[in-house]
PDB file of C-alpha atoms in Angstrom:
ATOM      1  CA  UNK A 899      17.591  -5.711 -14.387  1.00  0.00           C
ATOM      2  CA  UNK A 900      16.503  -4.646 -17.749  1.00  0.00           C
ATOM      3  CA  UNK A 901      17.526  -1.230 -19.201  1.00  0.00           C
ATOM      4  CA  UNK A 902      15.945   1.232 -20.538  1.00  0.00           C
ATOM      5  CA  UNK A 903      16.429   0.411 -24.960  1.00  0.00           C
ATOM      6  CA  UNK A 904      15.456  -3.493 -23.506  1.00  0.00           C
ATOM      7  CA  UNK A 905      11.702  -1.791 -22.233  1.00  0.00           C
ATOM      8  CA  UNK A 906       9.098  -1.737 -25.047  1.00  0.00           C
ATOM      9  CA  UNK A 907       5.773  -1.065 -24.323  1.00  0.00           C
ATOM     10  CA  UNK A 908       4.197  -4.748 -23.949  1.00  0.00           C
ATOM     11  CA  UNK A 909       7.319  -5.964 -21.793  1.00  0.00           C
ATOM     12  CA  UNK A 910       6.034  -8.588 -19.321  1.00  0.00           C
ATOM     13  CA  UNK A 911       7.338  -8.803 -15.817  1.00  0.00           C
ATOM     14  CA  UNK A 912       8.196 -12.423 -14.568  1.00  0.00           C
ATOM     15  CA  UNK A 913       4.984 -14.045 -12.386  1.00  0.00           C
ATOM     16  CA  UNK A 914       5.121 -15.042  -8.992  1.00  0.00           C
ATOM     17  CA  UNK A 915       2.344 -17.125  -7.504  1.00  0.00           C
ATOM     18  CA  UNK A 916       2.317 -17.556  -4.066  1.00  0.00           C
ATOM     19  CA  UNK A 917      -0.973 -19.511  -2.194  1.00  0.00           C
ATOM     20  CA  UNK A 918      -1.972 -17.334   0.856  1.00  0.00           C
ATOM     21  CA  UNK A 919      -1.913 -19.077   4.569  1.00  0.00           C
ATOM     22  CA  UNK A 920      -2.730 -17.462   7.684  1.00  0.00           C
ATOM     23  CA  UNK A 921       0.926 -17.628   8.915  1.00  0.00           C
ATOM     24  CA  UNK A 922       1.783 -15.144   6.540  1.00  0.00           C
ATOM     25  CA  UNK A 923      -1.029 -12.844   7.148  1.00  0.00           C
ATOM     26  CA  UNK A 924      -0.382 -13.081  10.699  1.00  0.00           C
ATOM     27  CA  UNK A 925       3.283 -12.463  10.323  1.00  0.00           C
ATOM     28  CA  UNK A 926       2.298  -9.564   8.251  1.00  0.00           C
ATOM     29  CA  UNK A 927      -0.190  -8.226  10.585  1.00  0.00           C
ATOM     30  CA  UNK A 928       2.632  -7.982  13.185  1.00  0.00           C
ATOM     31  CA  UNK A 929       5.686  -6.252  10.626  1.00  0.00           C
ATOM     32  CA  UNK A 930       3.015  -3.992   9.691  1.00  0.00           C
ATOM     33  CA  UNK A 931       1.621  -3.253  12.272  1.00  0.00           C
ATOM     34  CA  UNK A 932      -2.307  -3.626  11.163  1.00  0.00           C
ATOM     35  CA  UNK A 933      -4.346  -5.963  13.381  1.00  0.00           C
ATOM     36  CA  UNK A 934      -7.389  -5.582  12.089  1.00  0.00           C
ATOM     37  CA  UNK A 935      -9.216  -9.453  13.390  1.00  0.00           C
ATOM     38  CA  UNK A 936     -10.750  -9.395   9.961  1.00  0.00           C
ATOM     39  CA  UNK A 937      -7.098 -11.129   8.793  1.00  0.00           C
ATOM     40  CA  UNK A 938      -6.791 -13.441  12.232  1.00  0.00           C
ATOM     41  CA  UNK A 939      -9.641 -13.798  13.741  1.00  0.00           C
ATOM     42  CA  UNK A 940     -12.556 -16.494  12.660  1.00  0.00           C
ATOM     43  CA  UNK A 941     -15.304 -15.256  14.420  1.00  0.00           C
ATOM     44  CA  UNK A 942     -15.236 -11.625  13.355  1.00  0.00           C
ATOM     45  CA  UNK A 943     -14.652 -12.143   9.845  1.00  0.00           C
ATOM     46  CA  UNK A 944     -17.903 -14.181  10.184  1.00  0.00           C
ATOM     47  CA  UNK A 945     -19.559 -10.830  10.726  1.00  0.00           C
ATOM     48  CA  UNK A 946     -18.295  -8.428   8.511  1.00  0.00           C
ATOM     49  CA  UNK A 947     -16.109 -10.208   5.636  1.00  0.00           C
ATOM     50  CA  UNK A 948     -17.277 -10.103   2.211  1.00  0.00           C
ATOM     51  CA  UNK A 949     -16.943 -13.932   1.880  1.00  0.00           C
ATOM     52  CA  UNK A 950     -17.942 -14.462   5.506  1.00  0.00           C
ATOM     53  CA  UNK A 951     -14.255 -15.763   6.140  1.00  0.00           C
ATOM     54  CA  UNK A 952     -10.566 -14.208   6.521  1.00  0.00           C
ATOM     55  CA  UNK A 953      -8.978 -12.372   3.959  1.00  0.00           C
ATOM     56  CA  UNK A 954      -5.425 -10.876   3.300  1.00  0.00           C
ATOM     57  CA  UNK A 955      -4.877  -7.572   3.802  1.00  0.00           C
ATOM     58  CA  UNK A 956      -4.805  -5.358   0.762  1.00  0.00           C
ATOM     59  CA  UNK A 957      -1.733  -4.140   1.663  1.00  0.00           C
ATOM     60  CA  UNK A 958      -0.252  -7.357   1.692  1.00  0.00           C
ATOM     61  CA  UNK A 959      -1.467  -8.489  -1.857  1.00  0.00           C
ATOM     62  CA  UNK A 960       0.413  -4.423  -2.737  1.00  0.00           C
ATOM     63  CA  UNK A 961       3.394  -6.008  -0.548  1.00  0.00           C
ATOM     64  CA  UNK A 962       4.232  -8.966  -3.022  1.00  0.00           C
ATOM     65  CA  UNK A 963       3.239  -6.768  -6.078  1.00  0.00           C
ATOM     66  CA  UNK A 964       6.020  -4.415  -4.841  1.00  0.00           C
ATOM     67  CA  UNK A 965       8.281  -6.962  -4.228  1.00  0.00           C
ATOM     68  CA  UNK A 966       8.036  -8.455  -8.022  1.00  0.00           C
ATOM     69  CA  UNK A 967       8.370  -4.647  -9.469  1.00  0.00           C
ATOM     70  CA  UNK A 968      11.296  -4.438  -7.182  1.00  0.00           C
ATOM     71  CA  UNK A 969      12.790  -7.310  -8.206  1.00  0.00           C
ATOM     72  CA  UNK A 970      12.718  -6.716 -11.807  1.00  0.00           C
ATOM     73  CA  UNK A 971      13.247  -2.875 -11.926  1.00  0.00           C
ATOM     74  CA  UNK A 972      16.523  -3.837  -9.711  1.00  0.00           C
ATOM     75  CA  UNK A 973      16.022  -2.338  -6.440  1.00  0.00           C
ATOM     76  CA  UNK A 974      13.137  -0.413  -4.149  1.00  0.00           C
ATOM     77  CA  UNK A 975      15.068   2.939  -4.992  1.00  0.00           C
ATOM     78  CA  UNK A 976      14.332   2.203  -8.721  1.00  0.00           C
ATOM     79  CA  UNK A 977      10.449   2.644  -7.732  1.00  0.00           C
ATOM     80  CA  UNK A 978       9.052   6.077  -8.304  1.00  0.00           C
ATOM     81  CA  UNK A 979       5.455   5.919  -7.568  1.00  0.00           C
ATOM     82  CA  UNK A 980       3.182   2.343  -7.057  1.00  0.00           C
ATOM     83  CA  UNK A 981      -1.100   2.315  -6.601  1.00  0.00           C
ATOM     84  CA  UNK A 982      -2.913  -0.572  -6.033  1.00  0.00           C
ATOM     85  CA  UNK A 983      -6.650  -0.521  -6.659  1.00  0.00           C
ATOM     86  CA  UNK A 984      -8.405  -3.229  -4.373  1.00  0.00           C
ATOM     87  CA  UNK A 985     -11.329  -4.392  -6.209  1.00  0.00           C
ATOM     88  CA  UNK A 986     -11.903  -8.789  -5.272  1.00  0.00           C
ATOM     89  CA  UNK A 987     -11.007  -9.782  -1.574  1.00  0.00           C
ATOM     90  CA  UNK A 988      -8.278 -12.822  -1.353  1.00  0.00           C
ATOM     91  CA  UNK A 989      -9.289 -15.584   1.200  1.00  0.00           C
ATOM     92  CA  UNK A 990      -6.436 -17.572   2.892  1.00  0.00           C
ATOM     93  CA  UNK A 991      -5.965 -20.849   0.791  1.00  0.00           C
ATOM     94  CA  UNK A 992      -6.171 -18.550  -2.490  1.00  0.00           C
ATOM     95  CA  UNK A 993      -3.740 -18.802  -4.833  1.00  0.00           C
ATOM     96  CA  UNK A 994      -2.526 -15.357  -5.558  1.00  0.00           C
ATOM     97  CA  UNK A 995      -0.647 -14.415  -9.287  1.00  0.00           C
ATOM     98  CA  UNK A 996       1.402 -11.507  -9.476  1.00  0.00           C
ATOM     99  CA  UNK A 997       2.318  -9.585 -12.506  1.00  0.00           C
ATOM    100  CA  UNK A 998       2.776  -6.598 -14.757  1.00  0.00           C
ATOM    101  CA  UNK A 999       3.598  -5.389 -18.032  1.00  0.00           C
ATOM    102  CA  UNK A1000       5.010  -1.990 -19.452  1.00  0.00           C
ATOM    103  CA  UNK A1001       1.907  -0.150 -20.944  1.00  0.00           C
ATOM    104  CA  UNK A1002       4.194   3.091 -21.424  1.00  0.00           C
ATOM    105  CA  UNK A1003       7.706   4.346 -21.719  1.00  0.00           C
ATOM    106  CA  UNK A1004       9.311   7.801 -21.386  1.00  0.00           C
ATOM    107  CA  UNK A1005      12.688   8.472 -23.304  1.00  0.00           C
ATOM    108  CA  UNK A1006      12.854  11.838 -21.580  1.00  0.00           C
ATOM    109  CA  UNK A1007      13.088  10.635 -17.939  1.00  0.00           C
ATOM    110  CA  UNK A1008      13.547   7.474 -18.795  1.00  0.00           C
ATOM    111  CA  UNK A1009      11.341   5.414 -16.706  1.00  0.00           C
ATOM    112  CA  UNK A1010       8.734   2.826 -17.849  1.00  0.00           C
ATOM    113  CA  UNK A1011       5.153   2.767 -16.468  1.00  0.00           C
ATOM    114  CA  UNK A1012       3.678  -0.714 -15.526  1.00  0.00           C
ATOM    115  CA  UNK A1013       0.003  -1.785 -15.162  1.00  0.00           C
ATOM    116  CA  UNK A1014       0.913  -4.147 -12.306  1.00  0.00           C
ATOM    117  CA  UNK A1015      -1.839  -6.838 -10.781  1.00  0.00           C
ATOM    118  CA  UNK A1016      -2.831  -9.645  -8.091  1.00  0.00           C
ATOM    119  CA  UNK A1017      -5.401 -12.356  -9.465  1.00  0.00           C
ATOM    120  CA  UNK A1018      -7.106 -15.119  -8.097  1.00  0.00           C
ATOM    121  CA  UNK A1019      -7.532 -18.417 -10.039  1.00  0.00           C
ATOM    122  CA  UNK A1020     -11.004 -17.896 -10.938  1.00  0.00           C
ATOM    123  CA  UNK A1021      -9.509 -14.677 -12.351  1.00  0.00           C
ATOM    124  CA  UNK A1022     -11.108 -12.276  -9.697  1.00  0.00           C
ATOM    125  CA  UNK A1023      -9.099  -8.811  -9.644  1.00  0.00           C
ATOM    126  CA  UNK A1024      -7.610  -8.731  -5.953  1.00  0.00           C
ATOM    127  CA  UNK A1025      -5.258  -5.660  -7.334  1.00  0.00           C
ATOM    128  CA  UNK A1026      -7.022  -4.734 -10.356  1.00  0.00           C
ATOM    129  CA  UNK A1027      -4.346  -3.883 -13.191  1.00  0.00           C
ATOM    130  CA  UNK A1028      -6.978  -1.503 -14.952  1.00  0.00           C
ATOM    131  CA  UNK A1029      -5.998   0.961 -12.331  1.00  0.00           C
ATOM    132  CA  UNK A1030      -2.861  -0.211 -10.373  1.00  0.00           C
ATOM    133  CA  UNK A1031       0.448   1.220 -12.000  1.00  0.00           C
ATOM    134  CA  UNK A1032       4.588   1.095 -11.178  1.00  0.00           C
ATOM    135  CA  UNK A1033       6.553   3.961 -12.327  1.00  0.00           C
ATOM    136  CA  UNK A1034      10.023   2.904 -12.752  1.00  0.00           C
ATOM    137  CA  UNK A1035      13.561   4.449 -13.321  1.00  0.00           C
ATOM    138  CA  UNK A1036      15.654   2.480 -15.831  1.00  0.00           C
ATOM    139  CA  UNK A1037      19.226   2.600 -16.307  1.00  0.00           C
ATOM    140  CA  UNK A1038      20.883   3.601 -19.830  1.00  0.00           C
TER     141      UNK A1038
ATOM    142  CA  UNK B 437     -19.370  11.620   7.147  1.00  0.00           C
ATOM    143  CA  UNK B 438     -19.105  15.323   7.799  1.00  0.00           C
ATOM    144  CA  UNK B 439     -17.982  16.870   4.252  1.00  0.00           C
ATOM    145  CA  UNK B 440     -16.685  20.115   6.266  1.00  0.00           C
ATOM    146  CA  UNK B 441     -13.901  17.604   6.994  1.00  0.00           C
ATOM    147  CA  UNK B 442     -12.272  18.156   3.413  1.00  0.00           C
ATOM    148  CA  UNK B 443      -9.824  20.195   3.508  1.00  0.00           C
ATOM    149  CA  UNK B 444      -9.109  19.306   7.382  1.00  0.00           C
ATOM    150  CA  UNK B 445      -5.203  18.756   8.330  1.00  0.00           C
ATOM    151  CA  UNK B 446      -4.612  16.782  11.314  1.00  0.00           C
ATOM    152  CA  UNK B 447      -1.059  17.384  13.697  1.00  0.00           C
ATOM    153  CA  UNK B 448       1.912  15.629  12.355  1.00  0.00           C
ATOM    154  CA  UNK B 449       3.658  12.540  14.041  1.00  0.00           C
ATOM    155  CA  UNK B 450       7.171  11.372  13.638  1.00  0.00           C
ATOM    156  CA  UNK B 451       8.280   7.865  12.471  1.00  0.00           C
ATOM    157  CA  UNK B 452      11.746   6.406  12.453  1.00  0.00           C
ATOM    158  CA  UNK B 453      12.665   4.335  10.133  1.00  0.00           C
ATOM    159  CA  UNK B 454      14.719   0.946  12.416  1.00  0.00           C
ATOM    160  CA  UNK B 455      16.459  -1.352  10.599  1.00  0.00           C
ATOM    161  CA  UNK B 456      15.085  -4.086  12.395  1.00  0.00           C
ATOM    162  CA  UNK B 457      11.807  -3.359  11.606  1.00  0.00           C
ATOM    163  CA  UNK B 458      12.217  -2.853   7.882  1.00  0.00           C
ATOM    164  CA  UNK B 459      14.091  -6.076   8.129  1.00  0.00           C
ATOM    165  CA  UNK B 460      10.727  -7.341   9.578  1.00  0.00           C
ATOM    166  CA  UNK B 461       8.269  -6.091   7.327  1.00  0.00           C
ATOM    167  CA  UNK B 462      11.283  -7.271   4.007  1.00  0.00           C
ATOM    168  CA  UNK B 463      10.792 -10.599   5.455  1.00  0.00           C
ATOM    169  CA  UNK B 464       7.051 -10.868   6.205  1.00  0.00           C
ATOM    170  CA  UNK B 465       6.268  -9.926   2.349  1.00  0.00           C
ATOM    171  CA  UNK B 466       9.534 -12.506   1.050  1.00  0.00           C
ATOM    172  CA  UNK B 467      11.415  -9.719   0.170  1.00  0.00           C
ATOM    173  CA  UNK B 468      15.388 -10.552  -0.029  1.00  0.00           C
ATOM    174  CA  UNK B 469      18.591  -8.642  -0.352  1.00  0.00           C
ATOM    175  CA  UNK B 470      20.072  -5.875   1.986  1.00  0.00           C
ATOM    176  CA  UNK B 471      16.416  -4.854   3.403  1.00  0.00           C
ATOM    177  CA  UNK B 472      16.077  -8.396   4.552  1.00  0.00           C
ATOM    178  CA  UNK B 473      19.672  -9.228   5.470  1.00  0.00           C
ATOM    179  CA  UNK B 474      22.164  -6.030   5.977  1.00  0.00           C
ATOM    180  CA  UNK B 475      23.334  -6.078   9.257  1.00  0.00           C
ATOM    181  CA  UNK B 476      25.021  -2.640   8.876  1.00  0.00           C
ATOM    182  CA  UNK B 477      25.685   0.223   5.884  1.00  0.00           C
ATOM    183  CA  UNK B 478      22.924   1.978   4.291  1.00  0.00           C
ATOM    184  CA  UNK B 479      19.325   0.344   3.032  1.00  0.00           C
ATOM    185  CA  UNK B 480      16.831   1.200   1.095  1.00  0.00           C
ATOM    186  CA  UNK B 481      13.332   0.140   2.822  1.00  0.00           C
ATOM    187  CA  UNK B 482      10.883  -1.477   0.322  1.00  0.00           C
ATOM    188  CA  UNK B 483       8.405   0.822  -1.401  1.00  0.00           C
ATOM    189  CA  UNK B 484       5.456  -0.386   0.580  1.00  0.00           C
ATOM    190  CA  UNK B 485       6.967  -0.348   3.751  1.00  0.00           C
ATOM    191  CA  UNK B 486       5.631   2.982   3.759  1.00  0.00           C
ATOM    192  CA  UNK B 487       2.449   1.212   5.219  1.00  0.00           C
ATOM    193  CA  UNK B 488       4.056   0.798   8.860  1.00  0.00           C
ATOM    194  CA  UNK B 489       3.271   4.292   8.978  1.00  0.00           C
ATOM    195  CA  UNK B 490       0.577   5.367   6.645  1.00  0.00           C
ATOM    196  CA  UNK B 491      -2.121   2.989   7.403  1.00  0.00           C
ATOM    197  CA  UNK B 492      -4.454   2.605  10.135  1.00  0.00           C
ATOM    198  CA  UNK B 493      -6.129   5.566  10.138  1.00  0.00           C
ATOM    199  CA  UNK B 494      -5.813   6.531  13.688  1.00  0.00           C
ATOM    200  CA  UNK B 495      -6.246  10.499  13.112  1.00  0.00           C
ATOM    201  CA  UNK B 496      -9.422   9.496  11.494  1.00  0.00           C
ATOM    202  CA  UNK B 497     -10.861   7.479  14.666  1.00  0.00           C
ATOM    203  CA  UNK B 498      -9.731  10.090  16.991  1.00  0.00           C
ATOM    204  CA  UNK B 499     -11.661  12.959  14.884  1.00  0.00           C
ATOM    205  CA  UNK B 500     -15.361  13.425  16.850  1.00  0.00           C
ATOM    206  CA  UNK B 501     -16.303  15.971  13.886  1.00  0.00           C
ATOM    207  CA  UNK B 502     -15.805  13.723  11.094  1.00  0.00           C
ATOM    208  CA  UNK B 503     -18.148  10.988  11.757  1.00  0.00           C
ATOM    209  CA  UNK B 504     -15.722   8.037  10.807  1.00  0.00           C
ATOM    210  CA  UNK B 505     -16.802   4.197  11.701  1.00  0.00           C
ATOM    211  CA  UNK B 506     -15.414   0.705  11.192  1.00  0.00           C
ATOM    212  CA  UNK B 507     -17.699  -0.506   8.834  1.00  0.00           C
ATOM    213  CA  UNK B 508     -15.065  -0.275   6.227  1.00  0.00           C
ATOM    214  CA  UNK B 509     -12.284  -1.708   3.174  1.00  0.00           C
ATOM    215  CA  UNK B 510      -9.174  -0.570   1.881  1.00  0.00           C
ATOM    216  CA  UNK B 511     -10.073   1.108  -1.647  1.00  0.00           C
ATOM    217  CA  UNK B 512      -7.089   1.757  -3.118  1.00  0.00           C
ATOM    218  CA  UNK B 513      -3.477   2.918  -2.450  1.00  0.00           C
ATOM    219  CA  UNK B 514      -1.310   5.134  -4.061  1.00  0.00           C
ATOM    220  CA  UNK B 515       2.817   6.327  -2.861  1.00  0.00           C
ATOM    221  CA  UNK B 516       4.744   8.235  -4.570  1.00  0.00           C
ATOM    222  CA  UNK B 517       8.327   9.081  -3.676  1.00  0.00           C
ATOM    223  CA  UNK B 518      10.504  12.484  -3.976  1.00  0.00           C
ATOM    224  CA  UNK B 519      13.035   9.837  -3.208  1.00  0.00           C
ATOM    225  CA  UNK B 520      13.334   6.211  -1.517  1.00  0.00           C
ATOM    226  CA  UNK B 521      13.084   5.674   2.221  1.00  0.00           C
ATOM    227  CA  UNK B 522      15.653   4.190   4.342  1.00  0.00           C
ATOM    228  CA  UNK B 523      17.053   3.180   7.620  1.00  0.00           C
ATOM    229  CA  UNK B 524      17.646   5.838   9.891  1.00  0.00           C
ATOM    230  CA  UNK B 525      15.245   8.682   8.157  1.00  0.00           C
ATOM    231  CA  UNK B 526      13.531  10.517  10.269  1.00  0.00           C
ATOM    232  CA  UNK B 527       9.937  11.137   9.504  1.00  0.00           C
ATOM    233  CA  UNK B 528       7.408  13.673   9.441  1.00  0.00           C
ATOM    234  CA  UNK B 529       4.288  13.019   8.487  1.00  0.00           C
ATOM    235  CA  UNK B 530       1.253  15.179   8.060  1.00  0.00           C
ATOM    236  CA  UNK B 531      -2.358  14.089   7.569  1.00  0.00           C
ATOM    237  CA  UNK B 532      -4.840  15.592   5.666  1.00  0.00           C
ATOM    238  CA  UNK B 533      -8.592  14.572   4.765  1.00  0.00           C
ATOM    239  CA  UNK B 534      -8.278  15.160   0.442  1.00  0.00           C
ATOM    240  CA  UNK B 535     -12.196  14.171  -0.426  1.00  0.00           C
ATOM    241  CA  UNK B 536     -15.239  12.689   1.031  1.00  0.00           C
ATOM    242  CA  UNK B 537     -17.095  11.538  -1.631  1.00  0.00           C
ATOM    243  CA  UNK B 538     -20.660   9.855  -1.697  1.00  0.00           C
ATOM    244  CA  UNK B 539     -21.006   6.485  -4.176  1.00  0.00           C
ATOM    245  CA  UNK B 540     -24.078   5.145  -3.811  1.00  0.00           C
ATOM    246  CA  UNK B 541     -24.803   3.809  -0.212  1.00  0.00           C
ATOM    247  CA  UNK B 542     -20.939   4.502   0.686  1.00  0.00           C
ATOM    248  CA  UNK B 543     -19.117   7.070   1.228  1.00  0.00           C
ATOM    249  CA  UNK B 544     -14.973   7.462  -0.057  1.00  0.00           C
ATOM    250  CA  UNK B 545     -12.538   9.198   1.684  1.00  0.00           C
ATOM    251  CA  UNK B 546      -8.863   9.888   0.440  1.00  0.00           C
ATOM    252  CA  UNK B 547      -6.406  11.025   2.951  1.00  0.00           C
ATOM    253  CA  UNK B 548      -3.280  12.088   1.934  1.00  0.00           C
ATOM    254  CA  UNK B 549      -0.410  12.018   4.350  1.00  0.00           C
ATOM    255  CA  UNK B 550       2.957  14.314   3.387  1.00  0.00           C
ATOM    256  CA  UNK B 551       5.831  12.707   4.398  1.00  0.00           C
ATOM    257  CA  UNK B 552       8.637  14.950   4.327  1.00  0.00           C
ATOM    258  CA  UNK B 553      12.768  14.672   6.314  1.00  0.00           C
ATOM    259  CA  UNK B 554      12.292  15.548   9.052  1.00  0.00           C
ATOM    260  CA  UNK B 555      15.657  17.106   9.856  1.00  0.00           C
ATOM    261  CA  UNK B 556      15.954  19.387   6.213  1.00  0.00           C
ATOM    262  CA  UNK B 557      12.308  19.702   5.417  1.00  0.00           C
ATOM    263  CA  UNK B 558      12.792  17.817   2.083  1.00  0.00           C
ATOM    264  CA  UNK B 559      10.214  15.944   0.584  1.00  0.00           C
ATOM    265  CA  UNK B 560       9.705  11.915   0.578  1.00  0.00           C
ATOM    266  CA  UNK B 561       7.324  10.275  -0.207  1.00  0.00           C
ATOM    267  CA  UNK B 562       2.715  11.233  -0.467  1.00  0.00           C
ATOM    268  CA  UNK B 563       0.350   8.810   0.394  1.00  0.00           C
ATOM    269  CA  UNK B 564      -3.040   8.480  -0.937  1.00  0.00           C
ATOM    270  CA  UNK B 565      -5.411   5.960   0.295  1.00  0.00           C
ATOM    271  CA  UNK B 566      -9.355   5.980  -0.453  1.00  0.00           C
ATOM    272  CA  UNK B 567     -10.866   4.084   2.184  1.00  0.00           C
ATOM    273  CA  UNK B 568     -14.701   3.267   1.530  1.00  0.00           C
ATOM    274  CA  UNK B 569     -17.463   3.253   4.090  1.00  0.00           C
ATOM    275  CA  UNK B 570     -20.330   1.781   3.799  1.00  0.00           C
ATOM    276  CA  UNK B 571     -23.534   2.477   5.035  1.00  0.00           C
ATOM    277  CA  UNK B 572     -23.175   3.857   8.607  1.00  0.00           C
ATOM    278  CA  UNK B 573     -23.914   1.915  11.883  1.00  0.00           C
ATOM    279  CA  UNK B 574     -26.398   4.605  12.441  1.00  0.00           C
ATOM    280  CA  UNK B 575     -28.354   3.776   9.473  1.00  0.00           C
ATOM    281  CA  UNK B 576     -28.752  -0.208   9.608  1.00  0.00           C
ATOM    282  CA  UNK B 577     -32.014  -1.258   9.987  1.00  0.00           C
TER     283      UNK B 577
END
């Protein structure tokens, strides 16, 4: 994990692509506890899904972004505050790439503050890192 | 929606926070390390697990006065923590309807849900989630 005198404003967390199947979303669906059919189900999404198919569940696009600030911050207890502003919907079969980069830094309490993001290939804003941000603590 | 609903704080539940099902949620989003694997000593749930018990919206759905329908997406999410969650916490959450806000043909509500110890009062963690409607059944053609 990177301390705090490593952290400049600019710093780019490591990527993590993942492509999105409906294994996971089911899995998810079940650890979460959100069964909206709109992730599972064919014939609903259909109906009411902005690309008349299934799509992840925000909060599992926010799930790997939290993972990957996790990961690099060294540990969930390191993470202060994370939002996640849905904007594009992520179909299963997407590709999803995860990221973030330190747009500020505070000496005083020493934690960093991370536009963080989920993109499609096509570049469509699934977590959209104009208004999705990580604050996290940083060792000495 | 029914705009007299800002403001509007809805009875508290408790949630208890099981290893196994922190280990579940660690291992549906490909988390790894102790939240995944521990099988004893304290753990540190990941930040978003906070969603196995801030998201669904069920005090909305059971609210007659507020007007709420499922003709809806997830807006946008926002936790912020007094300090990280972990196994064994005890819970207690509070729900409370921040803004209802028109945009156009939908309509944006934030609840907020206080999550605080439940055995010394202490603070946790606040959720914020905007959840947009869209137009309501009622007014499809």
């Amino acid at each position: 994990m990177p301390r705090f005198d490593e952290v400049t404003v600019g710093t780019q967390l490591p990527t993590h692509a993942q492509t999105i199947d409906q294994g996971q979303l089911i899995v998810y669906a079940g650890a979460s506890g959100d069964f909206n059919p709109l992730h599972w189900q064919e014939e609903f999404a259909a109906k009411v899904s902005p690309t008349g198919g299934i799509i992840a569940h925000g909060m599992y696009s926010m799930g790997l972004v939290s993972r990957v600030v996790t990961e690099w911050a060294g540990g969930p207890e390191k993470v202060k505050r994370l939002s996640a502003s849905f904007r594009a919907p992520c179909p299963v079969g997407a590709t999803l790439t995860i990221g973030g980069e330190v747009v500020a830094v505070d000496p005083a309490s020493r934690t960093a503050t991370l536009a963080v993001w989920a993109e499609l290939e096509d570049g469509a804003k699934v977590v959209d890192r104009r208004s999705s941000r990580a604050v996290v603590a940083l060792d000495e | 929606m029914n705009r007299d609903r800002i403001g509007h704080v809805y009875p508290s539940y408790r949630y208890e926070v099981s290893r196994e099902k922190v280990r579940e949620y660690a291992r549906a989003t490909g988390v790894q390390g102790p939240a995944a694997t521990a099988q004893s000593g304290p753990v540190t749930a990941p930040p978003t697990f906070a969603a196995c018990f801030t998201i669904g919206g069920g005090s909305l759905f059971a609210d007659p006065e507020l007007g709420a329908h499922w003709n809806l997406v997830h807006g946008s999410q926002d936790y912020e923590f007094a300090r990280p969650v972990r196994v064994g916490d005890v819970l207690e959450c509070t729900p409370r309807i921040a803004d209802i806000q028109p945009k156009g043909r939908m309509e944006l509500l934030t609840l907020q849900i206080d999550c605080v110890d439940a055995d010394s009062g202490e603070p946790v963690l606040t959720s914020r989630g905007t959840i947009v409607f869209f137009n309501a059944p009622d007014e499809e053609a």
